[in-house]
Coordinates of C-alpha atoms (C1' of nucleotides) in Angstrom, one line a residue:
Chain A
M1 CA 0.0 0.0 0.0
D2 CA 2.8 2.4 0.8
E3 CA 4.4 1.3 -2.5
L4 CA 1.2 2.5 -4.1
E5 CA 1.5 5.9 -2.5
H6 CA 5.1 6.2 -3.5
L7 CA 4.3 5.2 -7.0
L8 CA 1.5 7.7 -7.3
R9 CA 3.8 10.4 -6.0
G10 CA 6.3 9.5 -8.6
R11 CA 4.2 9.6 -11.8
G12 CA 1.6 12.2 -12.6
E13 CA -1.4 10.4 -14.1
T14 CA -1.8 6.7 -14.6
T15 CA -4.5 4.1 -14.9
V16 CA -5.2 1.6 -12.3
A17 CA -4.3 -1.1 -14.8
D18 CA -0.8 0.3 -15.2
V19 CA -0.3 0.6 -11.5
A20 CA -1.5 -3.0 -11.0
A21 CA 0.9 -4.2 -13.6
A22 CA 3.8 -2.2 -12.2
L23 CA 3.2 -3.6 -8.7
S24 CA 2.3 -7.0 -10.2
V25 CA -0.9 -7.3 -8.2
S26 CA -4.5 -7.5 -9.4
E27 CA -6.5 -4.4 -10.1
R28 CA -8.9 -5.3 -7.4
T29 CA -6.1 -5.0 -4.8
V30 CA -5.1 -1.6 -6.2
F31 CA -8.7 -0.4 -5.7
R32 CA -8.7 -1.7 -2.2
D33 CA -5.5 0.1 -1.4
L34 CA -6.8 3.2 -3.0
A35 CA -9.8 3.1 -0.7
L36 CA -7.4 2.8 2.2
L37 CA -5.3 5.7 1.1
R38 CA -8.3 7.8 0.7
E39 CA -9.5 6.8 4.1
R40 CA -6.2 8.0 5.4
G41 CA -6.9 11.4 4.0
L42 CA -5.1 11.4 0.7
V43 CA -6.9 13.1 -2.1
I44 CA -6.8 11.0 -5.2
A45 CA -8.6 12.3 -8.2
A46 CA -10.1 9.9 -10.6
D47 CA -11.4 10.3 -14.2
S48 CA -13.7 7.7 -15.6
G49 CA -13.9 6.9 -19.3
P50 CA -11.5 6.5 -22.1
G51 CA -8.2 8.3 -21.5
G52 CA -9.0 8.5 -17.8
G53 CA -6.9 7.6 -14.9
I54 CA -6.0 8.5 -11.3
R55 CA -3.7 11.0 -9.9
L56 CA -2.6 12.3 -6.6
D57 CA -3.9 15.8 -5.8
R58 CA -1.1 17.4 -4.0
G59 CA -2.4 19.7 -1.4
R60 CA -5.8 21.3 -1.3
S61 CA -5.8 24.9 -1.9
P62 CA -7.8 27.9 -1.0
H63 CA -7.6 29.0 -4.6
R64 CA -10.1 27.2 -6.8
V65 CA -10.2 28.1 -10.4
L66 CA -12.3 26.8 -13.3
L67 CA -11.1 28.2 -16.5
T68 CA -12.3 27.5 -20.0
L69 CA -9.9 26.5 -22.8
A70 CA -10.0 29.9 -24.4
E71 CA -9.2 31.6 -21.1
V72 CA -6.1 29.5 -20.5
V73 CA -4.9 29.9 -24.0
S74 CA -5.3 33.6 -23.7
L75 CA -3.4 33.8 -20.4
W76 CA -0.7 31.5 -21.9
L77 CA -0.3 33.8 -24.8
A78 CA -0.2 36.9 -22.7
A79 CA 2.5 35.4 -20.5
R80 CA 4.4 34.2 -23.5
L81 CA 4.3 37.6 -25.2
S82 CA 5.3 39.5 -22.1
Q83 CA 8.1 37.2 -21.4
G84 CA 9.6 38.0 -24.8
A85 CA 9.2 41.7 -24.5
T86 CA 10.8 42.4 -21.1
D87 CA 11.4 40.9 -17.8
L88 CA 8.5 41.6 -15.4
P89 CA 8.3 41.5 -11.7
W90 CA 7.3 38.1 -10.4
S91 CA 8.0 36.8 -13.9
G92 CA 9.5 33.7 -12.4
A93 CA 6.1 32.8 -11.0
A94 CA 4.5 33.0 -14.4
R95 CA 6.0 29.7 -15.5
T96 CA 5.0 27.8 -12.4
G97 CA 1.6 29.4 -12.4
L98 CA 0.9 28.5 -15.9
A99 CA 2.0 25.0 -15.3
K100 CA -0.5 24.7 -12.5
L101 CA -3.2 26.2 -14.7
L102 CA -2.5 23.7 -17.4
G103 CA -2.4 20.9 -14.9
S104 CA -5.7 21.9 -13.5
L105 CA -7.7 21.5 -16.6
A106 CA -10.0 18.6 -17.1
R107 CA -8.2 15.8 -18.7
P108 CA -9.8 15.7 -22.2
R109 CA -9.2 19.4 -22.5
A110 CA -5.5 19.3 -21.7
A111 CA -4.4 17.5 -24.8
E112 CA -6.6 19.9 -26.9
L113 CA -5.0 22.8 -25.2
H114 CA -1.5 21.8 -25.8
A115 CA -2.3 21.3 -29.5
L116 CA -3.9 24.7 -29.6
C117 CA -1.0 26.4 -28.0
R118 CA 1.4 24.8 -30.3
R119 CA -0.2 26.4 -33.3
V120 CA 0.3 29.9 -32.2
I121 CA 3.8 31.2 -32.8
V122 CA 4.7 34.5 -31.2
G123 CA 7.5 36.3 -32.9
P124 CA 9.6 39.2 -31.6
P125 CA 7.9 42.6 -31.7
A126 CA 8.6 44.6 -34.8
S127 CA 10.4 47.8 -34.8
E128 CA 8.6 51.1 -34.1
S129 CA 8.6 52.2 -37.6
V130 CA 6.7 49.1 -38.7
R131 CA 4.3 49.2 -35.8
A132 CA 3.0 52.6 -37.0
R133 CA 1.0 51.0 -39.8
S134 CA -0.7 48.5 -37.7
A135 CA -2.1 45.4 -39.4
A136 CA -3.6 43.6 -36.4
P137 CA -6.8 42.1 -37.5
E138 CA -10.1 43.2 -36.0
R139 CA -11.6 41.4 -33.2
E140 CA -14.6 40.1 -35.1
F141 CA -12.6 39.1 -38.1
L142 CA -10.1 37.3 -35.9
G143 CA -13.0 35.4 -34.4
I144 CA -13.4 33.4 -37.6
F145 CA -9.9 32.2 -37.4
E146 CA -10.1 31.4 -33.7
R147 CA -13.1 29.2 -34.5
A148 CA -11.3 27.6 -37.4
F149 CA -8.4 26.7 -35.1
S150 CA -10.5 25.5 -32.2
E151 CA -12.7 23.4 -34.4
R152 CA -10.1 22.4 -36.9
C153 CA -12.0 23.3 -40.0
G154 CA -10.9 24.7 -43.3
L155 CA -11.4 28.3 -44.5
R156 CA -12.2 30.1 -47.7
F157 CA -11.4 33.7 -48.5
D158 CA -10.4 36.2 -51.1
Y159 CA -6.7 37.1 -51.0
T160 CA -4.7 39.8 -52.5
D161 CA -1.1 38.9 -52.9
Q162 CA 1.9 41.2 -52.8
N163 CA 1.6 41.9 -56.5
G164 CA -2.0 43.1 -56.1
R165 CA -3.5 40.0 -57.8
R166 CA -6.7 38.8 -56.2
S167 CA -7.6 35.1 -55.9
H168 CA -10.0 32.9 -54.0
R169 CA -8.2 30.6 -51.6
H170 CA -9.2 27.4 -49.9
I171 CA -6.9 26.6 -47.0
E172 CA -6.4 24.2 -44.1
P173 CA -5.1 26.3 -41.3
H174 CA -2.0 25.0 -39.6
G175 CA -0.7 27.8 -37.4
L176 CA -0.8 31.5 -36.6
L177 CA 2.4 33.6 -36.7
V178 CA 2.1 36.7 -34.7
E179 CA 4.9 39.1 -35.4
P180 CA 3.4 42.3 -34.0
P181 CA 1.9 44.0 -35.7
V182 CA 1.9 41.7 -38.7
W183 CA -0.1 38.5 -38.6
Y184 CA 0.2 35.5 -40.8
V185 CA -1.8 32.4 -41.2
L186 CA 0.3 29.4 -41.9
A187 CA -1.7 27.0 -43.9
R188 CA -1.9 24.5 -46.6
D189 CA -3.4 25.7 -49.8
I190 CA -5.8 22.9 -50.7
D191 CA -6.1 23.7 -54.4
K192 CA -2.3 24.1 -54.9
G193 CA -1.6 21.4 -52.4
E194 CA 1.4 23.1 -50.8
P195 CA 2.0 25.1 -47.6
R196 CA 1.6 28.9 -47.9
M197 CA 1.6 32.0 -45.7
F198 CA -1.1 34.5 -45.8
R199 CA -0.8 38.0 -44.3
M200 CA -4.1 38.5 -42.5
D201 CA -4.4 42.1 -43.6
R202 CA -4.4 41.0 -47.2
I203 CA -7.3 38.7 -46.6
S204 CA -10.7 40.0 -47.6
R205 CA -12.7 40.5 -44.4
A206 CA -16.1 40.2 -46.1
K207 CA -15.7 36.9 -47.9
T208 CA -13.9 34.8 -45.3
V209 CA -16.0 31.9 -44.3
P210 CA -15.3 28.5 -42.6
D211 CA -15.4 25.4 -44.7
A212 CA -16.1 22.4 -42.6
R213 CA -15.6 20.0 -45.5
F214 CA -11.9 20.0 -44.7
V215 CA -11.2 19.0 -41.2
A216 CA -7.5 19.3 -40.3
D217 CA -6.0 16.4 -38.5
F218 CA -3.4 18.3 -36.5
A219 CA -1.7 15.2 -35.4
V220 CA -0.9 14.3 -39.0
I221 CA -0.1 17.9 -39.9
D222 CA 2.4 18.2 -37.1
A223 CA 4.5 15.6 -38.8
Q224 CA 4.4 17.6 -42.1
V225 CA 4.7 21.1 -41.0
P226 CA 8.1 22.7 -41.3
D227 CA 9.6 23.6 -38.0
R228 CA 9.3 27.1 -36.7
G229 CA 12.7 28.1 -38.0
R230 CA 11.6 27.5 -41.6
W231 CA 8.3 29.3 -41.1
H232 CA 10.3 32.2 -39.6
A233 CA 12.6 32.2 -42.6
L234 CA 9.6 32.3 -44.8
A235 CA 8.1 35.2 -42.9
A236 CA 11.3 37.1 -43.1
G237 CA 11.6 36.5 -46.8
G238 CA 8.1 37.9 -47.4
Chain B
M1 CA -29.7 22.3 -20.7
D2 CA -31.2 24.8 -18.3
E3 CA -33.7 22.2 -17.3
L4 CA -30.9 19.9 -16.4
E5 CA -29.4 22.5 -14.1
H6 CA -32.7 23.1 -12.5
L7 CA -33.3 19.4 -12.0
L8 CA -29.8 18.9 -10.5
R9 CA -30.5 21.7 -8.1
G10 CA -33.7 20.1 -7.2
R11 CA -32.6 16.6 -6.2
G12 CA -29.4 15.7 -4.3
E13 CA -27.8 12.8 -6.0
T14 CA -29.0 11.0 -9.1
T15 CA -27.8 8.9 -11.9
V16 CA -27.4 10.0 -15.5
A17 CA -29.9 7.4 -16.5
D18 CA -32.5 8.7 -14.1
V19 CA -32.0 12.3 -15.3
A20 CA -32.2 11.1 -18.9
A21 CA -35.5 9.4 -18.2
A22 CA -36.9 12.3 -16.3
L23 CA -36.1 14.7 -19.2
S24 CA -37.0 12.0 -21.8
V25 CA -33.7 12.5 -23.7
S26 CA -30.9 10.1 -24.3
E27 CA -28.1 9.6 -21.8
R28 CA -25.7 10.9 -24.5
T29 CA -27.5 14.2 -24.5
V30 CA -27.3 14.4 -20.8
F31 CA -23.5 13.9 -20.9
R32 CA -23.2 16.6 -23.5
D33 CA -25.2 19.0 -21.5
L34 CA -23.2 18.2 -18.4
A35 CA -20.0 19.1 -20.3
L36 CA -21.6 22.4 -21.2
L37 CA -22.6 23.1 -17.6
R38 CA -19.2 22.3 -16.4
E39 CA -17.6 24.6 -19.0
R40 CA -20.0 27.3 -17.8
G41 CA -18.4 27.0 -14.4
L42 CA -20.8 24.7 -12.6
V43 CA -19.1 22.0 -10.4
I44 CA -20.7 18.6 -10.8
A45 CA -19.2 15.8 -8.8
A46 CA -19.4 12.3 -10.3
D47 CA -19.0 8.9 -8.7
S48 CA -18.4 6.0 -10.9
G49 CA -19.4 2.5 -10.1
P50 CA -22.4 0.9 -8.6
G51 CA -24.3 3.2 -6.3
G52 CA -22.6 6.1 -8.0
G53 CA -24.2 9.1 -9.6
I54 CA -23.8 12.8 -10.2
R55 CA -24.6 15.7 -7.9
L56 CA -24.2 19.4 -7.9
D57 CA -21.4 20.3 -5.6
R58 CA -22.0 23.7 -4.2
G59 CA -18.6 25.3 -3.7
R60 CA -16.3 22.3 -3.8
S61 CA -14.3 22.0 -7.0
P62 CA -12.5 19.0 -8.5
H63 CA -10.1 21.3 -10.3
R64 CA -8.1 22.8 -7.6
V65 CA -5.3 25.2 -8.4
L66 CA -2.9 26.3 -5.9
L67 CA -1.6 29.7 -7.1
T68 CA 0.7 31.7 -5.0
L69 CA 0.2 35.4 -4.7
A70 CA 3.2 36.0 -6.9
E71 CA 1.8 33.7 -9.6
V72 CA -1.4 35.5 -9.8
V73 CA 0.2 38.9 -10.0
S74 CA 2.5 37.7 -12.7
L75 CA -0.3 36.4 -14.8
W76 CA -2.3 39.5 -14.2
L77 CA 0.7 41.7 -15.3
A78 CA 1.3 39.6 -18.4
A79 CA -2.3 39.8 -19.5
R80 CA -2.4 43.5 -18.8
L81 CA 0.7 44.2 -20.7
S82 CA -0.3 42.2 -23.7
Q83 CA -3.7 43.8 -23.8
G84 CA -2.1 47.2 -24.1
A85 CA 0.3 46.1 -26.8
T86 CA -1.9 44.5 -29.4
D87 CA -5.1 42.5 -29.7
L88 CA -4.4 38.8 -29.3
P89 CA -6.4 35.7 -30.3
W90 CA -8.8 34.7 -27.6
S91 CA -8.1 38.0 -26.0
G92 CA -11.8 38.3 -25.1
A93 CA -11.3 35.4 -22.7
A94 CA -8.4 37.1 -21.0
R95 CA -10.7 39.4 -19.1
T96 CA -13.1 36.7 -17.9
G97 CA -10.2 34.4 -17.1
L98 CA -8.5 37.0 -15.0
A99 CA -11.7 37.9 -13.3
K100 CA -12.1 34.2 -12.3
L101 CA -8.5 34.1 -11.1
L102 CA -8.9 37.2 -8.9
G103 CA -12.3 36.1 -7.8
S104 CA -11.1 32.6 -6.8
L105 CA -8.6 33.8 -4.3
A106 CA -9.4 33.3 -0.6
R107 CA -10.9 36.4 1.0
P108 CA -7.9 37.6 3.0
R109 CA -5.6 37.0 0.1
A110 CA -7.8 38.9 -2.4
A111 CA -7.4 42.2 -0.6
E112 CA -3.7 41.7 -0.4
L113 CA -3.6 40.9 -4.1
H114 CA -5.5 43.9 -5.2
A115 CA -3.3 46.1 -3.1
L116 CA -0.3 44.4 -4.7
C117 CA -1.6 44.8 -8.3
R118 CA -2.4 48.4 -7.7
R119 CA 1.2 49.2 -6.9
V120 CA 2.4 48.1 -10.3
I121 CA 1.7 50.6 -12.9
V122 CA 2.4 49.6 -16.5
G123 CA 3.0 52.4 -18.9
P124 CA 3.0 52.2 -22.7
P125 CA 6.0 50.6 -24.3
A126 CA 8.7 53.0 -25.2
S127 CA 9.9 53.7 -28.7
E128 CA 12.4 51.5 -30.3
S129 CA 15.2 53.9 -30.0
V130 CA 14.9 54.0 -26.3
R131 CA 14.5 50.3 -26.0
A132 CA 18.0 49.8 -27.3
R133 CA 19.7 50.8 -24.0
S134 CA 17.6 48.5 -21.9
A135 CA 17.4 49.3 -18.2
A136 CA 15.3 46.4 -17.1
P137 CA 16.6 45.3 -13.8
E138 CA 18.2 41.9 -13.4
R139 CA 16.1 39.0 -12.1
E140 CA 18.0 38.6 -8.9
F141 CA 18.1 42.3 -8.2
L142 CA 14.4 42.6 -8.9
G143 CA 13.8 39.8 -6.4
I144 CA 14.7 42.1 -3.5
F145 CA 12.0 44.5 -4.6
E146 CA 9.5 41.8 -5.1
R147 CA 10.0 40.7 -1.5
A148 CA 9.8 44.2 -0.2
F149 CA 6.4 44.7 -1.8
S150 CA 5.1 41.3 -0.8
E151 CA 6.2 41.6 2.8
R152 CA 5.7 45.3 3.0
C153 CA 9.1 46.1 4.4
G154 CA 11.4 49.1 3.9
L155 CA 14.5 49.2 1.7
R156 CA 18.0 50.7 1.9
F157 CA 20.2 51.3 -1.1
D158 CA 22.8 53.6 -2.6
Y159 CA 21.4 55.9 -5.3
T160 CA 23.0 57.9 -8.0
D161 CA 20.8 60.8 -9.0
Q162 CA 20.7 62.4 -12.5
N163 CA 23.5 64.8 -11.5
G164 CA 25.8 62.0 -10.6
R165 CA 25.7 62.5 -6.9
R166 CA 25.6 59.4 -4.8
S167 CA 23.6 59.1 -1.6
H168 CA 22.3 56.5 0.7
R169 CA 18.5 56.2 0.7
H170 CA 16.0 54.7 3.1
I171 CA 12.6 54.2 1.6
E172 CA 9.2 52.8 2.1
P173 CA 8.1 51.4 -1.2
H174 CA 4.8 52.5 -2.5
G175 CA 4.7 51.4 -6.1
L176 CA 6.4 50.2 -9.2
L177 CA 6.2 52.1 -12.4
V178 CA 7.1 50.0 -15.4
E179 CA 7.6 52.1 -18.6
P180 CA 9.6 49.7 -20.7
P181 CA 12.4 49.6 -20.6
V182 CA 12.7 52.1 -17.8
W183 CA 11.7 51.1 -14.3
Y184 CA 10.9 53.3 -11.4
V185 CA 10.3 52.7 -7.8
L186 CA 7.7 55.0 -6.3
A187 CA 8.4 55.4 -2.6
R188 CA 8.5 57.6 0.4
D189 CA 11.9 58.8 1.3
I190 CA 11.9 58.2 5.0
D191 CA 14.7 60.6 5.8
K192 CA 13.3 63.5 3.8
G193 CA 9.8 62.5 4.6
E194 CA 8.4 63.1 1.1
P195 CA 7.5 60.9 -2.0
R196 CA 10.2 60.3 -4.5
M197 CA 10.9 58.3 -7.7
F198 CA 13.9 56.2 -8.2
R199 CA 15.1 54.9 -11.5
M200 CA 16.0 51.3 -10.8
D201 CA 19.0 51.3 -13.0
R202 CA 20.5 54.1 -10.9
I203 CA 20.1 52.0 -7.7
S204 CA 23.3 50.3 -6.6
R205 CA 22.7 46.6 -6.9
A206 CA 25.3 45.6 -4.4
K207 CA 24.1 47.6 -1.4
T208 CA 20.4 47.2 -1.7
V209 CA 19.0 45.5 1.3
P210 CA 15.6 45.1 3.0
D211 CA 15.0 47.0 6.2
A212 CA 12.3 45.4 8.2
R213 CA 12.2 48.2 10.7
F214 CA 9.8 50.1 8.5
V215 CA 6.7 48.1 7.7
A216 CA 4.5 49.9 5.2
D217 CA 0.9 50.0 5.9
F218 CA -0.4 50.2 2.3
A219 CA -3.9 51.1 3.4
V220 CA -2.6 54.3 4.9
I221 CA -0.2 54.9 2.1
D222 CA -2.9 54.7 -0.5
A223 CA -4.5 57.8 0.9
Q224 CA -1.2 59.7 0.5
V225 CA 0.1 58.4 -2.8
P226 CA -0.5 60.9 -5.6
D227 CA -2.8 59.5 -8.3
R228 CA -1.3 57.8 -11.3
G229 CA -1.6 60.9 -13.4
R230 CA 0.8 62.8 -11.2
W231 CA 3.3 60.0 -11.1
H232 CA 3.2 59.9 -14.8
A233 CA 3.9 63.5 -15.0
L234 CA 6.7 63.1 -12.6
A235 CA 8.1 60.3 -14.7
A236 CA 7.9 62.3 -17.9
G237 CA 9.5 65.3 -16.3
G238 CA 12.5 63.2 -15.3
Chain C
dC1 C1' -36.2 24.3 -53.2
dA2 C1' -31.7 22.5 -52.3
dT3 C1' -28.2 22.7 -49.0
dA4 C1' -25.9 23.1 -44.8
dC5 C1' -26.1 22.9 -40.0
dG6 C1' -27.3 21.9 -35.3
dA7 C1' -29.3 18.9 -32.0
dT8 C1' -30.3 14.4 -31.0
dG9 C1' -30.0 9.4 -30.7
dA10 C1' -27.9 4.9 -31.2
dC11 C1' -24.1 2.3 -30.6
dA12 C1' -19.4 0.6 -29.1
dG13 C1' -15.8 0.8 -26.1
dT14 C1' -12.8 2.6 -22.0
dT15 C1' -12.1 3.4 -17.2
dT16 C1' -13.2 3.7 -12.5
dC17 C1' -15.4 1.3 -8.7
dT18 C1' -18.3 -2.2 -5.8
dG19 C1' -20.0 -6.7 -4.5
dT20 C1' -19.3 -11.5 -4.2
dC21 C1' -17.1 -15.7 -4.0
dA22 C1' -13.1 -18.9 -4.0
dT23 C1' -8.3 -19.8 -2.8
dG24 C1' -4.5 -20.2 0.0
dG25 C1' -1.4 -19.0 3.6
dA26 C1' -0.9 -17.6 8.5
dT27 C1' -2.5 -17.5 13.1
dT28 C1' -4.9 -19.3 16.9
dC29 C1' -7.0 -22.7 19.7
dA30 C1' -8.4 -27.3 21.4
Chain D
dT1 C1' -0.5 -31.8 16.0
dG2 C1' -4.7 -30.9 13.8
dA3 C1' -8.7 -28.0 13.1
dA4 C1' -10.9 -23.7 12.9
dT5 C1' -10.5 -19.0 11.9
dC6 C1' -9.0 -15.0 9.8
dC7 C1' -7.0 -12.2 6.3
dA8 C1' -5.0 -10.9 2.0
dT9 C1' -5.5 -11.7 -2.7
dG10 C1' -7.5 -12.8 -7.2
dA11 C1' -11.2 -13.8 -10.4
dC12 C1' -15.2 -12.7 -12.0
dA13 C1' -19.7 -9.9 -12.9
dG14 C1' -21.7 -5.8 -13.2
dA15 C1' -22.9 -0.7 -12.4
dA16 C1' -22.0 3.8 -13.5
dA17 C1' -19.5 7.7 -15.6
dC18 C1' -17.4 9.1 -19.8
dT19 C1' -15.7 9.7 -25.0
dG20 C1' -15.9 9.0 -29.9
dT21 C1' -18.4 8.2 -34.1
dC22 C1' -22.0 7.7 -37.2
dA23 C1' -26.8 8.3 -38.8
dT24 C1' -31.0 10.9 -38.7
dC25 C1' -34.1 14.6 -38.8
dG26 C1' -36.0 19.1 -38.4
dT27 C1' -34.7 23.8 -39.2
dA28 C1' -32.6 27.8 -40.9
dT29 C1' -30.4 29.7 -45.0
dG30 C1' -29.1 31.1 -49.3

DNA sequence: CATACGATGACAGTTTCTGTCATGGATTCA
DNA sequence: TGAATCCATGACAGAAACTGTCATCGTATG
């Protein structure tokens, strides 16, 4: 039983089956020991269903927070941005605080969150001269892209390239490159079948519409997407 | 969905099957609505296994986050800074998320936190030319001030004013003015008995030391501290 | 009027958890 | 020593909470 406690302290989240195998006892015994540990006052959280498991809840806290996915992402982004800009007071706490926030999310959301965070790339802030002609997309317009990323669906829009030629595009969004104040959508152009970058201020606001026919499988995409260095080079090259 | 909430409030513990029968919908729908209610912030405890069920847990949350004061302040700052800089994806959620974070704190802590947040004033980012000669204090050095604010104790340090004259100062810290990349400590100079501003890059790193003899009572100070507008004017004037 | 979309239902399957019974070793007692 | 008892464990069976996926159907929507 004490071995169980030690094992739980060691690993974060596991299934009862795994623990039973590790201790080479039956699952029934593990459940019995879990009941004993709980009786002893330990807090062991349990999630039913596929992907579930048990984990030791270290220390109950006076601070209880329930955050939605979007809220955590938003805070994550903010912390990330500010970290790049300048060192802030208590900035050491930002890392640990965010880690706790991520850990606090309900299990099925956690994976989703990590995937979501991974597709937003925050670059260094641009120089003052560039910032003047701001190209940050409008809130409402941005909402369409937020939904596309959250729900993994495709997008259609009219695009004006750097030569002034307009075309209708059909993309599968892969990532967002934020290089204030310029925003880029990293995506696969479905018609041309190759990865492209689109400056968001060159996308026609009126005709942008989600296209659920193409659902991005981010797990697959991750294997194909060039690493951030290459995207960055692309961004720099224009 | 609202009927589900009402029903859960009505009865103590039920099974999903019962609820589904009562509302004459499928269990799948009940689970879907449960997920929605949870996302909305409701805390619904669930017990697997025979004799189990679901119940509305008033107040007790399965997702417990232990955030230290410093962690919350850090996140608060980050969100605040990024909000000023540029609009971010999911930025709408930042407000609600922060509200939840602040609201989640235990009562005695909450007041403390608000006081702490109020003493950090974040100005607009400086122009690129100024940013070059960065004056952001080093992490370790900053730690001394962090502690001073958290624990409300005084500080002693050597200061070099704009005319190059060095002097030993003894202050009661009131606030922090962050105008990237320049940092100021707003404080009361105990020897001179009047409010002063100190550029942090002009404070001698070596001789800065906390002085617990003077414990600041922020509640009293707040009544004396000039409003932010005046501090800003002071900062601009040099 | 066709089309898309949102809500629902019908599975199938995963995981936690309880109840029950059988087994087998250790302890205790006559 | 032998028998009775107790206890830990394991092997089921089954309940209940969950997730994922697909089909369906009514309703907006263009």
